[in-house]
Amino acid sequence: MKVVVIGDALVKSETLIEAVKEMAFAKDQALDIAVYEWHSELSKDEFQEHILAIERGGPEAVEIPEGILADLPEADYLFCHYAPISKAMLEAGKKLKLIGTCRGGIENVHVETVRELKLPFLHVIRNAEPVADFTVGLMYAETRNIARAHAAIKNGKWEKSFANDPYKTILPNLTVGIVGVGYIGKQVIERLNGLKVPVIVYDPFVDQQRVQSEGLLVEFVSDLAELFQQADIISLHMRVTEETKEMVNQHYLKLMKPGSYLINTARADLVCKDDLIKVLAEKKIAGAALDVSWTEPITADDPLLKLDNVTLTPHIAGDTIDAIPRSPFLLKKVVNDYLAKGYSDMEVR
């Protein structure tokens, strides 16, 4: 069994090798692992230049690891982080059964060739678990006033009364509505299931039976309006597209209960800022917690800063010391899931 791994400045080849050895195909088989490096000698700051080049121009705009084309014809699997997987590399890999990258973006892969060759391609949202943890943390912080109580004390005030006083209760007494049941959404659901919090979800693009077969305890609702009407906490986990940009606007915000909260650890542009500020200022909902901002960093005159029912953090939900370096082990989990089930939500088709 031949496996090719490519390390870089952020994810070491040694970590990729460790993860490969824990993949299901490696059991009871001798592994021949060919190791390549893509600017692994650079510092993180120096590596940013190459990240920018590949994100702007794709895998054909940068050089591939020297000598790799000689190893690929006999390779069964190819794994990397940010290194390019070019058209020439894919066409050279005549025996490839699967390729995988341990990052969410796919700019470094020649996806058109992947599709032409009908080659299974898996990737991971490498900071999914940190974002899911942080999302649940924001639910606690906003509903129980943790951050604003701390801020008050730091400013010399001993506050024990807050804007959401009529609605304060424990998390299991609240129903959380998840919009977007992708990889991060599922991670949030897993955590809420463990906390015995009722969960309803809306995602027209997922297979409901598949989600429920994975052991997630959720109730699907038929449309987005129903979720906004029923949920006490609404958490957004979608990508920004032409269809989803400012999707959460006054139409849906007006459907929310007076004691409900909006949580956003995805992208600011999913929400119409003016409409959200209006419902918060008028106390039409209990509060919001936002890890993303329409302008980063947020400006000193931003009206959000004047509100007493919003928790703001500076886009740090996915920021942990191990999210990127340990991402090969998240890829291992996705690969093993794919090998067991024959499908994966993280497969690019």
mmCIF file of C-alpha atoms in Angstrom:
data_model
loop_
_atom_site.group_PDB
_atom_site.id
_atom_site.type_symbol
_atom_site.label_atom_id
_atom_site.label_comp_id
_atom_site.label_asym_id
_atom_site.label_seq_id
_atom_site.Cartn_x
_atom_site.Cartn_y
_atom_site.Cartn_z
ATOM 1 C CA MET A 1 0.000 0.000 0.000
ATOM 2 C CA LYS A 2 1.667 3.220 -1.150
ATOM 3 C CA VAL A 3 0.730 6.553 0.393
ATOM 4 C CA VAL A 4 2.091 9.969 -0.544
ATOM 5 C CA VAL A 5 1.990 12.754 2.075
ATOM 6 C CA ILE A 6 3.023 16.380 1.663
ATOM 7 C CA GLY A 7 3.876 18.462 4.715
ATOM 8 C CA ASP A 8 4.104 22.236 4.865
ATOM 9 C CA ALA A 9 4.969 25.050 7.259
ATOM 10 C CA LEU A 10 1.699 24.674 9.200
ATOM 11 C CA VAL A 11 1.078 20.913 9.174
ATOM 12 C CA LYS A 12 4.146 18.740 9.544
ATOM 13 C CA SER A 13 4.620 15.626 7.450
ATOM 14 C CA GLU A 14 5.317 13.693 10.658
ATOM 15 C CA THR A 15 1.780 14.457 11.858
ATOM 16 C CA LEU A 16 0.316 13.384 8.519
ATOM 17 C CA ILE A 17 2.227 10.108 8.789
ATOM 18 C CA GLU A 18 0.889 9.475 12.301
ATOM 19 C CA ALA A 19 -2.664 10.065 11.078
ATOM 20 C CA VAL A 20 -2.187 7.802 8.042
ATOM 21 C CA LYS A 21 -1.076 4.952 10.279
ATOM 22 C CA GLU A 22 -4.408 5.234 12.143
ATOM 23 C CA MET A 23 -6.529 5.113 8.979
ATOM 24 C CA ALA A 24 -8.622 2.020 8.392
ATOM 25 C CA PHE A 25 -6.822 1.008 5.195
ATOM 26 C CA ALA A 26 -3.528 0.840 7.108
ATOM 27 C CA LYS A 27 -4.633 -2.023 9.347
ATOM 28 C CA ASP A 28 -2.831 -5.285 8.673
ATOM 29 C CA GLN A 29 -1.080 -3.837 5.611
ATOM 30 C CA ALA A 30 2.504 -2.845 5.045
ATOM 31 C CA LEU A 31 2.680 0.848 4.255
ATOM 32 C CA ASP A 32 5.097 2.478 1.868
ATOM 33 C CA ILE A 33 4.848 6.178 2.744
ATOM 34 C CA ALA A 34 6.546 8.653 0.429
ATOM 35 C CA VAL A 35 7.110 12.003 2.122
ATOM 36 C CA TYR A 36 7.344 15.370 0.383
ATOM 37 C CA GLU A 37 7.568 18.914 1.677
ATOM 38 C CA TRP A 38 6.050 22.152 0.375
ATOM 39 C CA HIS A 39 7.850 25.142 1.906
ATOM 40 C CA SER A 40 7.994 23.369 5.262
ATOM 41 C CA GLU A 41 11.170 25.236 6.178
ATOM 42 C CA LEU A 42 9.409 28.610 6.251
ATOM 43 C CA SER A 43 8.012 30.438 9.238
ATOM 44 C CA LYS A 44 4.252 30.914 9.485
ATOM 45 C CA ASP A 45 4.592 34.533 8.412
ATOM 46 C CA GLU A 46 6.789 33.642 5.431
ATOM 47 C CA PHE A 47 4.367 30.882 4.427
ATOM 48 C CA GLN A 48 1.510 33.382 4.084
ATOM 49 C CA GLU A 49 2.921 34.491 0.722
ATOM 50 C CA HIS A 50 2.454 30.986 -0.675
ATOM 51 C CA ILE A 51 -1.006 30.647 0.865
ATOM 52 C CA LEU A 52 -2.043 33.870 -0.856
ATOM 53 C CA ALA A 53 -0.599 32.689 -4.192
ATOM 54 C CA ILE A 54 -2.499 29.411 -4.130
ATOM 55 C CA GLU A 55 -5.744 31.006 -2.949
ATOM 56 C CA ARG A 56 -5.583 33.550 -5.759
ATOM 57 C CA GLY A 57 -4.321 31.332 -8.556
ATOM 58 C CA GLY A 58 -5.070 27.748 -7.582
ATOM 59 C CA PRO A 59 -2.771 24.715 -7.840
ATOM 60 C CA GLU A 60 -1.497 25.601 -11.301
ATOM 61 C CA ALA A 61 -0.147 28.969 -10.146
ATOM 62 C CA VAL A 62 2.504 27.513 -7.830
ATOM 63 C CA GLU A 63 5.220 24.909 -8.065
ATOM 64 C CA ILE A 64 4.472 21.330 -7.012
ATOM 65 C CA PRO A 65 6.877 19.400 -4.749
ATOM 66 C CA GLU A 66 9.979 18.413 -6.689
ATOM 67 C CA GLY A 67 10.057 14.768 -7.775
ATOM 68 C CA ILE A 68 6.499 13.920 -6.708
ATOM 69 C CA LEU A 69 5.335 12.951 -10.214
ATOM 70 C CA ALA A 70 7.678 9.947 -10.110
ATOM 71 C CA ASP A 71 5.986 8.541 -6.988
ATOM 72 C CA LEU A 72 2.353 9.177 -7.872
ATOM 73 C CA PRO A 73 1.830 6.461 -10.533
ATOM 74 C CA GLU A 74 2.098 3.765 -7.853
ATOM 75 C CA ALA A 75 0.306 5.691 -5.087
ATOM 76 C CA ASP A 76 -2.980 4.462 -3.620
ATOM 77 C CA TYR A 77 -3.614 7.522 -1.424
ATOM 78 C CA LEU A 78 -2.481 11.165 -1.445
ATOM 79 C CA PHE A 79 -2.804 13.457 1.591
ATOM 80 C CA CYS A 80 -1.707 17.034 2.229
ATOM 81 C CA HIS A 81 -2.670 20.302 3.879
ATOM 82 C CA TYR A 82 -2.015 23.404 1.741
ATOM 83 C CA ALA A 83 0.261 21.890 -0.906
ATOM 84 C CA PRO A 84 -0.984 22.016 -4.510
ATOM 85 C CA ILE A 85 -2.659 18.974 -6.017
ATOM 86 C CA SER A 86 -2.363 19.944 -9.663
ATOM 87 C CA LYS A 87 -3.848 18.546 -12.844
ATOM 88 C CA ALA A 88 -0.529 16.880 -13.680
ATOM 89 C CA MET A 89 -0.357 15.258 -10.247
ATOM 90 C CA LEU A 90 -3.870 13.878 -10.499
ATOM 91 C CA GLU A 91 -3.333 12.560 -13.994
ATOM 92 C CA ALA A 92 -0.091 10.906 -12.867
ATOM 93 C CA GLY A 93 -1.878 9.113 -10.020
ATOM 94 C CA LYS A 94 -3.321 6.327 -12.151
ATOM 95 C CA LYS A 95 -3.922 4.052 -9.125
ATOM 96 C CA LEU A 96 -5.216 6.654 -6.671
ATOM 97 C CA LYS A 97 -8.186 5.434 -4.655
ATOM 98 C CA LEU A 98 -8.665 8.657 -2.688
ATOM 99 C CA ILE A 99 -7.096 12.040 -1.999
ATOM 100 C CA GLY A 100 -7.584 14.140 1.126
ATOM 101 C CA THR A 101 -6.674 17.581 2.425
ATOM 102 C CA CYS A 102 -6.875 18.634 6.066
ATOM 103 C CA ARG A 103 -8.363 22.071 5.466
ATOM 104 C CA GLY A 104 -11.795 23.425 4.601
ATOM 105 C CA GLY A 105 -10.899 25.346 1.452
ATOM 106 C CA ILE A 106 -10.255 23.499 -1.782
ATOM 107 C CA GLU A 107 -8.367 26.184 -3.731
ATOM 108 C CA ASN A 108 -5.207 24.065 -3.717
ATOM 109 C CA VAL A 109 -6.827 21.188 -5.619
ATOM 110 C CA HIS A 110 -7.606 21.030 -9.351
ATOM 111 C CA VAL A 111 -11.227 20.119 -8.689
ATOM 112 C CA GLU A 112 -12.199 19.918 -12.367
ATOM 113 C CA THR A 113 -9.741 17.062 -12.881
ATOM 114 C CA VAL A 114 -10.903 15.376 -9.672
ATOM 115 C CA ARG A 115 -14.419 15.334 -11.112
ATOM 116 C CA GLU A 116 -13.294 14.205 -14.559
ATOM 117 C CA LEU A 117 -11.444 11.258 -13.023
ATOM 118 C CA LYS A 118 -14.328 10.546 -10.602
ATOM 119 C CA LEU A 119 -11.740 10.426 -7.843
ATOM 120 C CA PRO A 120 -12.970 10.517 -4.220
ATOM 121 C CA PHE A 121 -11.741 13.755 -2.640
ATOM 122 C CA LEU A 122 -12.222 14.421 1.076
ATOM 123 C CA HIS A 123 -11.433 17.576 2.990
ATOM 124 C CA VAL A 124 -12.140 18.775 6.513
ATOM 125 C CA ILE A 125 -13.110 21.947 8.261
ATOM 126 C CA ARG A 126 -10.016 21.855 10.406
ATOM 127 C CA ASN A 127 -11.375 24.179 13.087
ATOM 128 C CA ALA A 128 -14.836 22.601 13.249
ATOM 129 C CA GLU A 129 -14.488 21.362 16.815
ATOM 130 C CA PRO A 130 -13.124 24.664 18.189
ATOM 131 C CA VAL A 131 -15.925 26.573 16.440
ATOM 132 C CA ALA A 132 -18.546 24.170 17.799
ATOM 133 C CA ASP A 133 -17.169 24.524 21.341
ATOM 134 C CA PHE A 134 -17.107 28.298 21.018
ATOM 135 C CA THR A 135 -20.656 28.381 19.651
ATOM 136 C CA VAL A 136 -22.003 26.563 22.692
ATOM 137 C CA GLY A 137 -19.862 28.854 24.864
ATOM 138 C CA LEU A 138 -21.517 31.896 23.304
ATOM 139 C CA MET A 139 -24.929 30.406 24.073
ATOM 140 C CA TYR A 140 -23.992 30.278 27.744
ATOM 141 C CA ALA A 141 -22.259 33.665 27.690
ATOM 142 C CA GLU A 142 -25.229 35.471 26.150
ATOM 143 C CA THR A 143 -28.110 33.745 27.924
ATOM 144 C CA ARG A 144 -26.423 33.953 31.350
ATOM 145 C CA ASN A 145 -24.675 37.350 30.901
ATOM 146 C CA ILE A 146 -21.212 35.965 31.616
ATOM 147 C CA ALA A 147 -19.256 38.377 29.426
ATOM 148 C CA ARG A 148 -21.219 41.509 30.243
ATOM 149 C CA ALA A 149 -21.108 40.784 33.999
ATOM 150 C CA HIS A 150 -17.335 40.452 33.744
ATOM 151 C CA ALA A 151 -17.101 43.683 31.735
ATOM 152 C CA ALA A 152 -19.204 45.502 34.333
ATOM 153 C CA ILE A 153 -16.972 44.379 37.201
ATOM 154 C CA LYS A 154 -13.867 45.465 35.286
ATOM 155 C CA ASN A 155 -15.518 48.868 34.951
ATOM 156 C CA GLY A 156 -16.210 49.103 38.677
ATOM 157 C CA LYS A 157 -19.874 48.047 38.584
ATOM 158 C CA TRP A 158 -21.442 45.150 40.479
ATOM 159 C CA GLU A 159 -24.264 44.413 38.030
ATOM 160 C CA LYS A 160 -26.800 41.728 38.881
ATOM 161 C CA SER A 161 -29.657 42.893 36.664
ATOM 162 C CA PHE A 162 -29.601 42.607 32.859
ATOM 163 C CA ALA A 163 -31.811 43.206 29.834
ATOM 164 C CA ASN A 164 -32.730 39.513 29.539
ATOM 165 C CA ASP A 165 -33.797 39.083 33.191
ATOM 166 C CA PRO A 166 -37.385 38.034 32.300
ATOM 167 C CA TYR A 167 -36.063 35.128 30.243
ATOM 168 C CA LYS A 168 -33.058 33.732 32.130
ATOM 169 C CA THR A 169 -33.106 29.952 32.495
ATOM 170 C CA ILE A 170 -30.846 26.936 32.038
ATOM 171 C CA LEU A 171 -29.876 25.796 28.548
ATOM 172 C CA PRO A 172 -31.851 22.492 28.572
ATOM 173 C CA ASN A 173 -35.031 24.541 29.027
ATOM 174 C CA LEU A 174 -34.389 26.235 25.687
ATOM 175 C CA THR A 175 -34.812 24.881 22.155
ATOM 176 C CA VAL A 176 -31.865 25.550 19.858
ATOM 177 C CA GLY A 177 -32.494 25.987 16.151
ATOM 178 C CA ILE A 178 -29.555 25.115 13.896
ATOM 179 C CA VAL A 179 -29.539 26.633 10.400
ATOM 180 C CA GLY A 180 -27.133 24.597 8.268
ATOM 181 C CA VAL A 181 -26.348 20.984 9.135
ATOM 182 C CA GLY A 182 -22.877 20.775 7.668
ATOM 183 C CA TYR A 183 -19.802 19.586 9.525
ATOM 184 C CA ILE A 184 -19.781 22.391 12.093
ATOM 185 C CA GLY A 185 -23.547 22.295 12.522
ATOM 186 C CA LYS A 186 -23.355 18.586 13.313
ATOM 187 C CA GLN A 187 -20.579 19.172 15.833
ATOM 188 C CA VAL A 188 -22.754 21.738 17.612
ATOM 189 C CA ILE A 189 -25.693 19.311 17.617
ATOM 190 C CA GLU A 190 -23.520 16.576 19.160
ATOM 191 C CA ARG A 191 -22.584 18.890 22.009
ATOM 192 C CA LEU A 192 -26.154 20.026 22.577
ATOM 193 C CA ASN A 193 -27.347 16.412 22.562
ATOM 194 C CA GLY A 194 -24.831 15.707 25.318
ATOM 195 C CA LEU A 195 -26.211 18.617 27.316
ATOM 196 C CA LYS A 196 -29.778 17.335 26.757
ATOM 197 C CA VAL A 197 -30.790 20.488 24.920
ATOM 198 C CA PRO A 198 -33.696 20.129 22.442
ATOM 199 C CA VAL A 199 -32.559 20.810 18.864
ATOM 200 C CA ILE A 200 -34.510 21.653 15.744
ATOM 201 C CA VAL A 201 -32.780 22.105 12.388
ATOM 202 C CA TYR A 202 -33.337 23.544 8.949
ATOM 203 C CA ASP A 203 -31.234 22.600 5.935
ATOM 204 C CA PRO A 204 -32.930 21.845 2.606
ATOM 205 C CA PHE A 205 -29.753 20.340 1.176
ATOM 206 C CA VAL A 206 -29.125 17.458 3.581
ATOM 207 C CA ASP A 207 -30.534 13.958 3.722
ATOM 208 C CA GLN A 208 -32.648 13.927 6.886
ATOM 209 C CA GLN A 209 -32.537 10.150 7.272
ATOM 210 C CA ARG A 210 -28.738 10.152 6.955
ATOM 211 C CA VAL A 211 -28.395 12.823 9.657
ATOM 212 C CA GLN A 212 -30.651 10.910 12.024
ATOM 213 C CA SER A 213 -28.912 7.610 11.211
ATOM 214 C CA GLU A 214 -25.694 9.171 12.536
ATOM 215 C CA GLY A 215 -27.257 9.236 15.993
ATOM 216 C CA LEU A 216 -27.990 12.964 16.088
ATOM 217 C CA LEU A 217 -31.143 13.756 18.046
ATOM 218 C CA VAL A 218 -32.832 16.476 16.027
ATOM 219 C CA GLU A 219 -36.202 17.442 14.662
ATOM 220 C CA PHE A 220 -36.265 18.831 11.126
ATOM 221 C CA VAL A 221 -38.601 21.717 10.358
ATOM 222 C CA SER A 222 -40.092 22.304 6.936
ATOM 223 C CA ASP A 223 -38.996 25.881 6.378
ATOM 224 C CA LEU A 224 -36.808 28.611 7.825
ATOM 225 C CA ALA A 225 -39.750 30.652 9.090
ATOM 226 C CA GLU A 226 -40.864 27.730 11.250
ATOM 227 C CA LEU A 227 -37.420 27.499 12.840
ATOM 228 C CA PHE A 228 -37.324 31.235 13.628
ATOM 229 C CA GLN A 229 -40.763 31.005 15.195
ATOM 230 C CA GLN A 230 -40.056 27.950 17.360
ATOM 231 C CA ALA A 231 -36.451 28.253 18.502
ATOM 232 C CA ASP A 232 -35.298 30.037 21.647
ATOM 233 C CA ILE A 233 -31.705 30.185 20.366
ATOM 234 C CA ILE A 234 -30.897 30.327 16.645
ATOM 235 C CA SER A 235 -27.359 29.405 15.569
ATOM 236 C CA LEU A 236 -26.142 30.035 12.012
ATOM 237 C CA HIS A 237 -23.836 27.590 10.230
ATOM 238 C CA MET A 238 -24.118 28.300 6.512
ATOM 239 C CA ARG A 239 -21.780 29.578 3.816
ATOM 240 C CA VAL A 240 -22.307 33.005 2.311
ATOM 241 C CA THR A 241 -23.693 32.708 -1.214
ATOM 242 C CA GLU A 242 -25.870 34.926 -3.371
ATOM 243 C CA GLU A 243 -28.844 33.063 -1.904
ATOM 244 C CA THR A 244 -27.785 33.308 1.753
ATOM 245 C CA LYS A 245 -26.365 36.841 1.852
ATOM 246 C CA GLU A 246 -28.471 38.868 4.326
ATOM 247 C CA MET A 247 -30.881 35.956 4.446
ATOM 248 C CA VAL A 248 -31.491 36.697 8.127
ATOM 249 C CA ASN A 249 -33.321 39.980 7.736
ATOM 250 C CA GLN A 250 -36.296 41.749 9.298
ATOM 251 C CA HIS A 251 -38.694 39.186 7.824
ATOM 252 C CA TYR A 252 -37.216 36.375 9.918
ATOM 253 C CA LEU A 253 -36.045 38.453 12.870
ATOM 254 C CA LYS A 254 -39.611 39.636 13.438
ATOM 255 C CA LEU A 255 -40.693 36.006 13.778
ATOM 256 C CA MET A 256 -38.401 35.415 16.756
ATOM 257 C CA LYS A 257 -39.775 35.169 20.291
ATOM 258 C CA PRO A 258 -39.171 38.132 22.656
ATOM 259 C CA GLY A 259 -36.969 35.858 24.801
ATOM 260 C CA SER A 260 -34.915 34.403 21.944
ATOM 261 C CA TYR A 261 -31.272 34.848 20.932
ATOM 262 C CA LEU A 262 -29.276 34.853 17.679
ATOM 263 C CA ILE A 263 -25.797 33.270 17.605
ATOM 264 C CA ASN A 264 -23.458 33.769 14.628
ATOM 265 C CA THR A 265 -20.043 32.116 14.404
ATOM 266 C CA ALA A 266 -20.269 31.701 10.614
ATOM 267 C CA ARG A 267 -20.167 34.883 8.515
ATOM 268 C CA ALA A 268 -21.503 38.360 9.264
ATOM 269 C CA ASP A 269 -22.999 38.787 5.800
ATOM 270 C CA LEU A 270 -25.583 36.104 6.523
ATOM 271 C CA VAL A 271 -27.383 38.741 8.596
ATOM 272 C CA CYS A 272 -28.713 42.165 7.646
ATOM 273 C CA LYS A 273 -26.863 44.328 10.152
ATOM 274 C CA ASP A 274 -29.338 47.209 10.247
ATOM 275 C CA ASP A 275 -32.272 44.859 10.824
ATOM 276 C CA LEU A 276 -30.467 43.048 13.649
ATOM 277 C CA ILE A 277 -29.488 46.296 15.371
ATOM 278 C CA LYS A 278 -33.086 47.481 15.167
ATOM 279 C CA VAL A 279 -34.592 44.403 16.864
ATOM 280 C CA LEU A 280 -31.874 44.450 19.545
ATOM 281 C CA ALA A 281 -32.243 48.164 20.243
ATOM 282 C CA GLU A 282 -36.014 47.818 20.487
ATOM 283 C CA LYS A 283 -35.651 44.730 22.727
ATOM 284 C CA LYS A 284 -37.742 42.679 20.293
ATOM 285 C CA ILE A 285 -35.425 39.731 21.061
ATOM 286 C CA ALA A 286 -33.456 38.975 24.220
ATOM 287 C CA GLY A 287 -29.996 39.198 22.697
ATOM 288 C CA ALA A 288 -27.358 38.128 20.216
ATOM 289 C CA ALA A 289 -23.802 36.779 20.321
ATOM 290 C CA LEU A 290 -21.558 37.451 17.328
ATOM 291 C CA ASP A 291 -18.039 36.199 16.665
ATOM 292 C CA VAL A 292 -18.068 37.784 13.203
ATOM 293 C CA SER A 293 -18.384 41.418 12.241
ATOM 294 C CA TRP A 294 -19.308 43.234 9.047
ATOM 295 C CA THR A 295 -16.113 45.238 9.470
ATOM 296 C CA GLU A 296 -13.079 43.671 11.141
ATOM 297 C CA PRO A 297 -11.866 45.126 13.380
ATOM 298 C CA ILE A 298 -15.117 46.697 14.490
ATOM 299 C CA THR A 299 -14.996 50.497 14.450
ATOM 300 C CA ALA A 300 -15.265 52.593 17.595
ATOM 301 C CA ASP A 301 -18.508 54.202 16.442
ATOM 302 C CA ASP A 302 -20.279 50.951 15.544
ATOM 303 C CA PRO A 303 -23.847 51.040 16.951
ATOM 304 C CA LEU A 304 -23.472 47.450 18.172
ATOM 305 C CA LEU A 305 -21.125 48.741 20.882
ATOM 306 C CA LYS A 306 -23.924 50.807 22.437
ATOM 307 C CA LEU A 307 -26.249 47.832 22.938
ATOM 308 C CA ASP A 308 -26.593 46.081 26.288
ATOM 309 C CA ASN A 309 -27.934 42.822 24.860
ATOM 310 C CA VAL A 310 -25.172 41.648 22.550
ATOM 311 C CA THR A 311 -21.955 39.690 23.169
ATOM 312 C CA LEU A 312 -19.138 40.409 20.708
ATOM 313 C CA THR A 313 -15.895 38.502 20.129
ATOM 314 C CA PRO A 314 -13.199 39.255 17.496
ATOM 315 C CA HIS A 315 -13.569 36.262 15.134
ATOM 316 C CA ILE A 316 -11.709 33.828 17.400
ATOM 317 C CA ALA A 317 -14.077 30.838 17.421
ATOM 318 C CA GLY A 318 -11.672 28.631 15.486
ATOM 319 C CA ASP A 319 -8.495 29.950 17.063
ATOM 320 C CA THR A 320 -6.809 27.246 19.146
ATOM 321 C CA ILE A 321 -3.182 26.193 19.252
ATOM 322 C CA ASP A 322 -3.951 22.731 17.910
ATOM 323 C CA ALA A 323 -6.686 23.292 15.318
ATOM 324 C CA ILE A 324 -4.323 23.419 12.330
ATOM 325 C CA PRO A 325 -1.344 21.296 13.490
ATOM 326 C CA ARG A 326 -3.663 18.462 14.602
ATOM 327 C CA SER A 327 -5.960 18.658 11.561
ATOM 328 C CA PRO A 328 -4.586 15.413 10.014
ATOM 329 C CA PHE A 329 -6.327 13.503 12.811
ATOM 330 C CA LEU A 330 -9.613 15.142 11.877
ATOM 331 C CA LEU A 331 -8.941 14.065 8.289
ATOM 332 C CA LYS A 332 -8.269 10.544 9.580
ATOM 333 C CA LYS A 333 -11.711 10.507 11.182
ATOM 334 C CA VAL A 334 -13.364 11.643 7.938
ATOM 335 C CA VAL A 335 -11.429 9.088 5.864
ATOM 336 C CA ASN A 336 -12.347 6.240 8.205
ATOM 337 C CA ASP A 337 -15.972 7.345 8.159
ATOM 338 C CA TYR A 338 -15.912 7.337 4.360
ATOM 339 C CA LEU A 339 -14.295 3.903 4.182
ATOM 340 C CA ALA A 340 -16.907 2.497 6.575
ATOM 341 C CA LYS A 341 -19.986 4.100 5.022
ATOM 342 C CA GLY A 342 -19.026 4.696 1.404
ATOM 343 C CA TYR A 343 -19.968 8.378 1.636
ATOM 344 C CA SER A 344 -19.048 11.501 3.585
ATOM 345 C CA ASP A 345 -20.508 14.953 4.038
ATOM 346 C CA MET A 346 -16.953 16.236 3.441
ATOM 347 C CA GLU A 347 -16.610 14.649 -0.016
ATOM 348 C CA VAL A 348 -16.255 17.089 -2.904
ATOM 349 C CA ARG A 349 -18.372 15.924 -5.828
#
